[in-house]
């Protein structure tokens, strides 16, 4: 996870897709400041840049779900807090093998 100079958040993640899992897409949902999750995008790669975060947002939770055909994987959630010192981020479900890179 990176905070870009223009305020966008760049997400990237690892996923263990089974052999022959072509066609997997990832649903990116976002919750701003504790609000409801809304679908932001569906991507075919393991990265996404969110440049639509409203100015002044204090926190954002991203929920990423892998989908292939009618099969949905378990979601991973990441919390991003914005503040005067930059950005902090943490995995909400640290018990799994989800990892991310954060700089800010």
Coordinates of C-alpha atoms in Angstrom, one line a residue:
X1 CA 0.0 0.0 0.0
X2 CA 1.4 3.4 -1.0
X3 CA 0.2 6.9 -0.5
X4 CA 0.9 8.8 -3.6
X5 CA 1.8 12.5 -3.8
X6 CA -1.6 13.4 -5.2
X7 CA -3.4 11.7 -2.3
X8 CA -4.3 8.5 -4.1
X9 CA -3.8 5.2 -2.3
X10 CA -2.1 2.4 -4.3
X11 CA -3.1 -1.1 -3.2
X12 CA -1.4 -4.3 -4.2
X13 CA -1.9 -7.8 -2.8
X14 CA -0.9 -11.4 -3.1
X15 CA -3.4 -14.2 -3.7
X16 CA -2.8 -18.0 -4.0
X17 CA -5.0 -18.9 -6.9
X18 CA -5.2 -22.6 -7.8
X19 CA -3.7 -23.8 -11.1
X20 CA -5.9 -22.9 -14.0
X21 CA -7.6 -20.0 -12.1
X22 CA -7.5 -17.7 -15.1
X23 CA -10.6 -15.4 -15.1
X24 CA -10.2 -14.4 -11.4
X25 CA -11.3 -10.8 -10.8
X26 CA -11.1 -8.8 -7.6
X27 CA -13.9 -6.7 -6.2
X28 CA -12.7 -3.6 -4.5
X29 CA -15.1 -2.2 -1.9
X30 CA -14.5 0.8 0.3
X31 CA -16.0 2.2 3.5
X32 CA -15.2 5.8 4.3
X33 CA -15.2 6.9 8.0
X34 CA -17.3 3.9 9.1
X35 CA -19.9 4.2 6.4
X36 CA -21.3 1.4 4.4
X37 CA -19.2 -0.5 1.9
X38 CA -19.6 0.5 -1.7
X39 CA -18.2 -1.2 -4.8
X40 CA -15.4 1.0 -6.2
X41 CA -14.1 -1.2 -9.0
X42 CA -13.6 -4.8 -10.3
X43 CA -10.1 -5.5 -11.6
X44 CA -8.4 -8.4 -13.2
X45 CA -5.0 -7.8 -11.7
X46 CA -3.7 -7.8 -8.1
X47 CA -3.4 -4.0 -7.8
X48 CA -5.6 -1.0 -7.7
X49 CA -5.1 2.8 -7.3
X50 CA -7.9 4.7 -5.6
X51 CA -7.8 8.3 -6.6
X52 CA -11.4 9.0 -5.7
X53 CA -11.0 9.4 -1.9
X54 CA -12.9 12.5 -0.8
X55 CA -10.7 15.3 0.5
X56 CA -10.6 15.4 4.3
X57 CA -11.4 11.7 4.8
X58 CA -10.0 10.5 8.1
X59 CA -10.1 6.7 7.5
X60 CA -10.9 4.3 4.8
X61 CA -11.4 0.5 4.9
X62 CA -10.9 -1.5 1.8
X63 CA -12.4 -4.9 1.3
X64 CA -11.0 -7.1 -1.5
X65 CA -12.7 -10.3 -2.6
X66 CA -11.5 -12.7 -5.3
X67 CA -14.2 -13.9 -7.6
X68 CA -14.0 -16.6 -10.3
X69 CA -17.2 -17.5 -12.1
X70 CA -19.7 -18.1 -9.3
X71 CA -17.1 -18.8 -6.6
X72 CA -16.1 -16.1 -4.1
X73 CA -13.0 -16.2 -2.0
X74 CA -12.8 -14.9 1.6
X75 CA -12.5 -11.1 1.8
X76 CA -9.5 -9.3 3.1
X77 CA -9.9 -5.9 4.8
X78 CA -7.4 -3.2 5.2
X79 CA -7.8 0.0 7.3
X80 CA -6.1 3.2 6.3
X81 CA -5.9 6.2 8.7
X82 CA -5.0 9.6 7.3
X83 CA -3.5 12.2 9.6
X84 CA -1.0 15.1 9.7
X85 CA 1.9 12.7 10.0
X86 CA 1.0 10.9 6.8
X87 CA -0.8 7.5 6.7
X88 CA -1.0 4.4 8.8
X89 CA -2.4 1.1 7.5
X90 CA -3.1 -2.3 9.0
X91 CA -4.7 -5.6 8.1
X92 CA -8.0 -6.0 9.9
X93 CA -7.8 -9.8 9.5
X94 CA -4.1 -10.5 10.4
X95 CA -4.7 -14.2 11.0
X96 CA -4.5 -15.0 7.3
X97 CA -1.5 -14.8 4.9
X98 CA -2.5 -11.5 3.4
X99 CA 0.4 -9.1 3.2
X100 CA 0.8 -5.6 1.9
X101 CA 3.5 -2.9 1.5
X102 CA 2.8 0.5 3.1
X103 CA 4.7 3.7 2.7
X104 CA 3.5 7.1 3.5

